[in-house]
Backbone as ProteinMPNN parsed JSONL, in Angstrom:
{"seq_chain_A": "MSFTKKVVAGQTIAAADFAKFFGDHFSEFVKTGFEVSEGTGLVVDISAGTAYVKDASGYMYQIVSDATETTTLADDSTNYVFLHAAATYITDSTTATVPDDAILLATVVCASGDVTSV", "coords_chain_A": {"N_chain_A": [[-0.314, -28.805, -32.594], [-3.039, -26.994, -31.295], [-5.051, -24.028, -31.057], [-7.529, -22.366, -29.161], [-9.928, -19.858, -28.982], [-11.631, -18.74, -26.272], [-13.232, -16.571, -25.727], [-14.626, -14.188, -27.827], [-14.795, -11.05, -29.584], [-17.718, -9.194, -28.879], [-19.155, -11.337, -27.936], [-21.387, -12.814, -25.604], [-20.582, -13.524, -22.31], [-20.709, -16.342, -20.326], [-21.511, -16.986, -16.868], [-20.467, -19.366, -15.907], [-18.223, -19.663, -17.512], [-16.522, -17.673, -16.516], [-16.195, -18.622, -13.875], [-14.85, -21.017, -14.362], [-12.538, -20.043, -15.649], [-11.272, -18.521, -13.582], [-10.905, -20.571, -11.744], [-9.066, -22.13, -13.098], [-6.805, -20.506, -13.076], [-6.195, -19.369, -10.588], [-5.466, -19.718, -7.071], [-7.212, -21.164, -4.262], [-8.395, -19.174, -1.523], [-8.693, -17.374, 1.611], [-9.979, -14.258, 1.808], [-10.866, -12.274, 3.652], [-11.697, -12.504, 7.131], [-13.529, -15.417, 8.277], [-12.411, -16.577, 10.503], [-11.781, -18.947, 12.992], [-12.914, -19.408, 16.237], [-12.996, -20.107, 19.789], [-16.108, -20.971, 21.171], [-18.848, -21.536, 23.249], [-18.646, -24.359, 25.338], [-18.651, -27.134, 23.252], [-18.843, -25.687, 20.969], [-17.777, -23.77, 18.167], [-17.057, -20.518, 16.896], [-17.348, -18.949, 13.761], [-16.088, -16.325, 12.068], [-17.605, -13.661, 10.106], [-16.924, -13.26, 6.598], [-14.996, -13.235, 3.502], [-14.232, -15.465, 0.938], [-12.515, -17.467, -1.526], [-13.273, -20.325, -3.168], [-12.795, -23.48, -4.722], [-14.971, -25.669, -6.527], [-15.722, -29.226, -6.816], [-15.289, -29.621, -9.518], [-13.397, -27.802, -10.187], [-14.159, -25.185, -10.595], [-14.135, -21.799, -9.622], [-15.506, -20.159, -6.818], [-16.926, -17.346, -5.165], [-17.324, -17.002, -1.757], [-19.345, -15.53, 0.564], [-19.94, -14.383, 3.769], [-22.006, -12.679, 5.999], [-22.375, -12.708, 8.665], [-21.663, -14.089, 11.934], [-20.992, -17.512, 12.035], [-21.788, -20.728, 13.473], [-20.667, -23.914, 14.712], [-21.064, -27.147, 16.091], [-18.796, -29.28, 17.624], [-17.217, -32.585, 17.722], [-16.768, -34.256, 20.787], [-13.814, -34.993, 22.732], [-11.98, -35.316, 20.615], [-9.972, -34.609, 17.668], [-10.919, -32.108, 15.583], [-11.838, -30.945, 12.32], [-12.445, -28.032, 10.562], [-14.206, -26.998, 7.773], [-14.562, -24.955, 4.824], [-16.827, -24.783, 2.268], [-17.528, -24.834, -1.321], [-20.265, -25.117, -1.789], [-23.78, -25.764, -1.124], [-23.961, -26.34, 1.63], [-22.059, -24.588, 3.479], [-20.274, -24.481, 5.697], [-18.669, -27.088, 7.313], [-17.799, -29.785, 9.537], [-15.418, -32.274, 10.589], [-14.0, -35.321, 11.845], [-12.029, -36.339, 10.434], [-9.078, -35.686, 8.681], [-8.921, -35.343, 5.94], [-9.275, -33.179, 3.275], [-12.202, -32.21, 1.666], [-13.044, -32.332, -1.899], [-14.299, -29.978, -2.668], [-13.633, -27.924, -0.923], [-11.894, -25.885, 1.569], [-9.559, -25.992, 4.257], [-10.342, -24.508, 7.287], [-9.718, -24.541, 10.034], [-8.06, -26.44, 12.619], [-9.277, -28.079, 15.342], [-9.121, -28.963, 18.705], [-10.935, -30.906, 20.967], [-11.929, -31.676, 24.306], [-13.287, -33.294, 27.137], [-15.81, -32.003, 27.008], [-15.25, -29.403, 26.105], [-13.643, -26.872, 24.088], [-10.259, -27.157, 23.556], [-8.095, -26.273, 22.076], [-7.481, -24.176, 19.225]], "CA_chain_A": [[-0.853, -27.984, -31.534], [-4.159, -26.163, -31.729], [-5.423, -22.947, -30.153], [-8.95, -22.057, -29.149], [-10.321, -18.638, -28.298], [-12.856, -18.966, -25.513], [-14.038, -15.356, -25.814], [-14.382, -13.362, -29.006], [-15.443, -9.744, -29.505], [-19.16, -9.162, -29.015], [-19.76, -12.542, -27.376], [-21.851, -12.795, -24.228], [-19.791, -14.472, -21.535], [-21.501, -17.017, -19.298], [-20.921, -17.009, -15.535], [-19.682, -20.601, -15.78], [-16.929, -19.439, -18.152], [-15.698, -16.936, -15.561], [-15.883, -19.513, -12.75], [-13.84, -21.96, -14.836], [-11.316, -19.285, -15.898], [-10.62, -18.219, -12.31], [-10.493, -21.848, -11.165], [-7.869, -22.596, -13.801], [-5.656, -19.611, -12.964], [-5.956, -18.832, -9.256], [-5.571, -20.64, -5.944], [-8.229, -20.869, -3.265], [-7.874, -18.403, -0.398], [-9.585, -16.566, 2.432], [-9.633, -12.846, 1.639], [-11.08, -11.651, 4.955], [-12.535, -13.224, 8.076], [-13.606, -16.871, 8.407], [-11.538, -16.987, 11.595], [-12.447, -19.867, 13.902], [-12.559, -19.139, 17.635], [-13.734, -20.885, 20.782], [-17.394, -20.483, 21.632], [-19.211, -22.122, 24.533], [-18.672, -25.819, 25.295], [-18.068, -27.728, 22.043], [-19.19, -24.819, 19.842], [-16.821, -22.783, 17.686], [-17.609, -19.416, 16.118], [-16.617, -18.644, 12.527], [-16.411, -14.932, 11.782], [-18.031, -13.297, 8.752], [-15.768, -13.05, 5.738], [-15.033, -13.487, 2.065], [-13.225, -16.441, 0.518], [-12.647, -18.006, -2.871], [-13.138, -21.774, -3.017], [-13.126, -24.238, -5.932], [-15.819, -26.85, -6.341], [-15.074, -30.474, -7.224], [-14.947, -29.533, -10.941], [-12.339, -26.812, -10.368], [-14.723, -23.858, -10.807], [-13.906, -20.939, -8.464], [-16.682, -19.437, -6.341], [-16.761, -16.429, -4.051], [-18.198, -17.319, -0.636], [-19.44, -14.347, 1.416], [-20.782, -14.507, 4.958], [-22.109, -11.377, 6.647], [-22.677, -12.92, 10.085], [-20.913, -15.16, 12.577], [-21.571, -18.852, 11.928], [-21.337, -21.613, 14.54], [-20.807, -25.347, 14.512], [-20.768, -27.927, 17.291], [-17.795, -30.281, 17.278], [-17.208, -33.853, 18.448], [-15.993, -34.232, 22.027], [-12.663, -35.899, 22.871], [-11.497, -35.566, 19.248], [-9.434, -33.529, 16.853], [-11.93, -31.769, 14.578], [-11.387, -30.125, 11.201], [-13.538, -27.177, 10.111], [-14.024, -26.75, 6.347], [-15.413, -24.027, 4.084], [-17.134, -25.424, 0.986], [-18.152, -24.129, -2.444], [-21.517, -25.857, -1.964], [-24.891, -25.226, -0.331], [-23.567, -26.443, 3.036], [-20.778, -23.899, 3.398], [-19.403, -24.816, 6.821], [-18.825, -28.433, 7.856], [-16.683, -30.242, 10.365], [-15.174, -33.703, 10.503], [-12.862, -35.794, 12.639], [-11.085, -36.827, 9.43], [-8.299, -34.555, 8.169], [-8.969, -35.265, 4.48], [-10.025, -32.016, 2.798], [-13.066, -32.556, 0.53], [-12.69, -31.735, -3.192], [-14.926, -28.669, -2.862], [-13.476, -27.195, 0.334], [-10.587, -25.544, 2.124], [-9.492, -26.15, 5.706], [-10.303, -23.26, 8.036], [-9.067, -24.696, 11.336], [-7.98, -27.715, 13.321], [-9.748, -27.77, 16.696], [-9.081, -30.108, 19.623], [-11.951, -30.846, 22.015], [-11.787, -32.685, 25.357], [-14.106, -33.107, 28.337], [-16.914, -31.069, 26.766], [-14.785, -28.053, 25.865], [-12.606, -26.669, 23.076], [-8.99, -26.946, 24.253], [-7.196, -25.49, 21.218], [-7.89, -23.872, 17.854]], "C_chain_A": [[-2.013, -27.181, -32.109], [-4.471, -25.128, -30.657], [-6.912, -22.702, -30.279], [-9.161, -20.758, -28.398], [-11.617, -18.917, -27.574], [-13.794, -17.777, -25.651], [-13.63, -14.584, -27.054], [-15.19, -12.078, -28.875], [-16.949, -9.855, -29.73], [-19.889, -10.352, -28.411], [-20.234, -12.291, -25.949], [-21.109, -13.885, -23.467], [-20.642, -15.043, -20.406], [-20.755, -17.009, -17.965], [-20.044, -18.245, -15.34], [-18.307, -20.447, -16.426], [-15.98, -18.679, -17.224], [-15.268, -17.83, -14.41], [-14.787, -20.489, -13.147], [-12.502, -21.252, -15.055], [-10.566, -19.031, -14.593], [-10.165, -19.484, -11.601], [-9.226, -22.384, -11.801], [-6.623, -21.786, -13.438], [-5.327, -19.108, -11.564], [-6.121, -19.915, -8.193], [-6.686, -20.201, -5.006], [-7.598, -20.067, -2.134], [-8.996, -17.726, 0.368], [-9.107, -15.128, 2.304], [-9.739, -12.112, 2.971], [-11.887, -12.6, 5.831], [-12.391, -14.726, 8.037], [-12.609, -17.386, 9.441], [-12.346, -17.833, 12.577], [-11.957, -19.575, 15.315], [-13.457, -19.948, 18.56], [-15.031, -20.191, 21.146], [-17.646, -21.037, 23.022], [-19.275, -23.639, 24.405], [-17.951, -26.336, 24.064], [-18.349, -26.901, 20.785], [-18.007, -23.934, 19.477], [-17.576, -21.743, 16.868], [-16.721, -19.196, 14.906], [-17.042, -17.251, 12.096], [-16.865, -14.748, 10.331], [-16.795, -13.064, 7.894], [-16.05, -13.299, 4.281], [-13.905, -14.44, 1.714], [-13.513, -16.882, -0.91], [-12.302, -19.489, -2.805], [-13.556, -22.448, -4.323], [-14.064, -25.381, -5.597], [-15.073, -28.074, -6.861], [-14.671, -30.479, -8.696], [-13.856, -28.509, -11.225], [-12.84, -25.414, -10.657], [-14.562, -23.058, -9.52], [-15.179, -20.176, -8.113], [-16.296, -18.517, -5.198], [-17.79, -16.802, -2.99], [-18.172, -16.1, 0.291], [-20.396, -14.638, 2.559], [-20.808, -13.147, 5.631], [-22.453, -11.492, 8.13], [-21.804, -14.044, 10.634], [-21.684, -16.469, 12.447], [-21.062, -19.669, 13.11], [-21.471, -23.063, 14.097], [-20.392, -26.047, 15.799], [-19.894, -29.111, 16.91], [-17.909, -31.531, 18.147], [-16.284, -33.762, 19.658], [-14.869, -35.274, 21.983], [-12.085, -36.302, 21.513], [-10.757, -34.355, 18.708], [-10.432, -33.334, 15.716], [-11.318, -30.853, 13.524], [-12.587, -29.361, 10.675], [-13.238, -26.753, 8.68], [-15.004, -25.704, 5.83], [-15.57, -24.586, 2.68], [-17.666, -24.445, -0.057], [-19.446, -24.847, -2.787], [-22.569, -25.251, -1.05], [-24.631, -25.306, 1.172], [-22.156, -25.872, 3.133], [-19.795, -24.283, 4.484], [-19.703, -26.244, 7.271], [-17.639, -28.737, 8.758], [-16.6, -31.757, 10.267], [-14.055, -34.061, 11.465], [-11.819, -36.443, 11.731], [-10.394, -35.631, 8.792], [-8.361, -34.386, 6.656], [-9.859, -34.103, 4.035], [-10.88, -32.442, 1.603], [-12.666, -31.797, -0.735], [-13.231, -30.32, -3.375], [-14.732, -27.756, -1.657], [-12.031, -26.803, 0.614], [-10.673, -25.693, 3.64], [-9.418, -24.776, 6.357], [-9.54, -23.406, 9.343], [-9.032, -26.15, 11.761], [-8.275, -27.397, 14.785], [-9.722, -29.048, 17.536], [-10.108, -29.878, 20.711], [-11.706, -31.975, 23.022], [-12.666, -32.294, 26.533], [-15.164, -32.014, 28.175], [-16.505, -29.632, 26.495], [-13.764, -28.025, 24.731], [-11.308, -26.373, 23.82], [-7.962, -26.2, 23.41], [-7.801, -25.319, 19.835], [-6.631, -23.544, 17.083]], "O_chain_A": [[-1.975, -26.745, -33.259], [-4.182, -25.34, -29.48], [-7.486, -22.814, -31.362], [-8.632, -20.576, -27.302], [-12.607, -19.294, -28.201], [-15.012, -17.947, -25.688], [-12.446, -14.355, -27.301], [-16.167, -12.033, -28.129], [-17.399, -10.528, -30.658], [-21.119, -10.369, -28.379], [-19.548, -11.624, -25.175], [-21.019, -15.025, -23.923], [-21.226, -14.294, -19.624], [-19.524, -17.023, -17.932], [-19.003, -18.177, -14.686], [-17.331, -21.029, -15.952], [-14.791, -18.99, -17.149], [-14.106, -17.804, -14.006], [-13.886, -20.762, -12.353], [-11.452, -21.785, -14.697], [-9.367, -19.293, -14.502], [-9.138, -19.472, -10.923], [-8.407, -23.015, -11.135], [-5.51, -22.31, -13.483], [-4.284, -18.484, -11.366], [-6.829, -20.901, -8.398], [-7.057, -19.028, -4.961], [-6.422, -20.245, -1.816], [-10.096, -17.528, -0.148], [-7.968, -14.813, 2.648], [-8.811, -11.411, 3.373], [-12.67, -13.406, 5.327], [-11.306, -15.259, 7.802], [-12.038, -18.466, 9.295], [-13.464, -17.471, 12.945], [-10.754, -19.503, 15.568], [-14.529, -20.409, 18.169], [-15.059, -18.986, 21.397], [-16.759, -21.013, 23.876], [-19.887, -24.155, 23.47], [-16.781, -26.022, 23.846], [-18.118, -27.365, 19.669], [-17.317, -23.411, 20.351], [-18.589, -22.039, 16.235], [-15.495, -19.249, 15.004], [-18.212, -17.018, 11.794], [-16.558, -15.557, 9.455], [-15.736, -12.709, 8.411], [-17.188, -13.542, 3.877], [-12.764, -14.251, 2.136], [-14.613, -16.691, -1.428], [-11.19, -19.866, -2.437], [-14.535, -22.049, -4.954], [-13.972, -25.986, -4.529], [-13.926, -27.97, -7.296], [-13.802, -31.256, -9.091], [-13.431, -28.358, -12.371], [-12.035, -24.526, -10.939], [-14.824, -23.578, -8.436], [-15.845, -19.619, -8.985], [-15.452, -18.854, -4.368], [-18.981, -16.905, -3.281], [-17.106, -15.686, 0.748], [-21.523, -15.084, 2.343], [-19.762, -12.525, 5.818], [-22.782, -10.497, 8.776], [-21.27, -14.853, 9.874], [-22.884, -16.522, 12.717], [-20.024, -19.345, 13.687], [-22.277, -23.395, 13.227], [-19.488, -25.599, 16.504], [-20.214, -29.856, 15.984], [-18.6, -31.539, 19.165], [-15.165, -33.256, 19.566], [-14.964, -36.29, 21.295], [-11.746, -37.464, 21.287], [-10.892, -33.238, 19.209], [-10.749, -34.271, 14.983], [-10.398, -30.087, 13.807], [-13.625, -29.952, 10.376], [-12.167, -26.219, 8.393], [-16.123, -25.58, 6.327], [-14.586, -24.834, 1.984], [-18.182, -23.377, 0.274], [-19.696, -25.154, -3.953], [-22.28, -24.328, -0.288], [-25.046, -24.414, 1.912], [-21.176, -26.579, 2.9], [-18.599, -24.4, 4.219], [-20.849, -26.575, 7.576], [-16.622, -28.043, 8.742], [-17.567, -32.431, 9.914], [-13.258, -33.206, 11.852], [-10.844, -37.024, 12.209], [-11.054, -34.667, 8.403], [-7.892, -33.372, 6.138], [-11.041, -34.048, 4.374], [-10.35, -32.977, 0.629], [-12.028, -30.747, -0.658], [-12.681, -29.545, -4.157], [-15.576, -26.9, -1.392], [-11.09, -27.304, -0.002], [-11.744, -25.535, 4.227], [-8.545, -23.972, 6.028], [-8.794, -22.505, 9.729], [-9.844, -26.972, 11.335], [-7.613, -26.557, 15.394], [-10.241, -30.084, 17.121], [-10.162, -28.804, 21.311], [-11.325, -33.083, 22.646], [-12.776, -31.118, 26.881], [-15.386, -31.208, 29.079], [-17.325, -28.724, 26.639], [-13.105, -29.026, 24.451], [-11.255, -25.444, 24.625], [-7.058, -25.565, 23.952], [-8.525, -26.181, 19.338], [-6.697, -23.249, 15.89]]}, "name": "protein", "num_of_chains": 1, "seq": "MSFTKKVVAGQTIAAADFAKFFGDHFSEFVKTGFEVSEGTGLVVDISAGTAYVKDASGYMYQIVSDATETTTLADDSTNYVFLHAAATYITDSTTATVPDDAILLATVVCASGDVTSV"}
């Protein structure tokens, strides 16, 4: 067995080291907000909030939104709204598989040009 010290006294710690440390030791979660609610027609509103999401490499990132976001969903389908640790923070899909860099925010059913359940 071998041991490695990642941080030693006086060492400058890189941001990537912190992101990896938190990704190794904590689970993804929504701290506040990011609540999905019915908008108009096929649009859903996602409230401002703070969440912690891992990317595909397991690095943890804080995602902060200070305004309501919107996305338009597919009609006559069950849609899944995801929050990503990537440049495109909010996405939706009609496939339930959660991407490697995302967490599921909501499952939304749409029919006849309207959101029927969130």
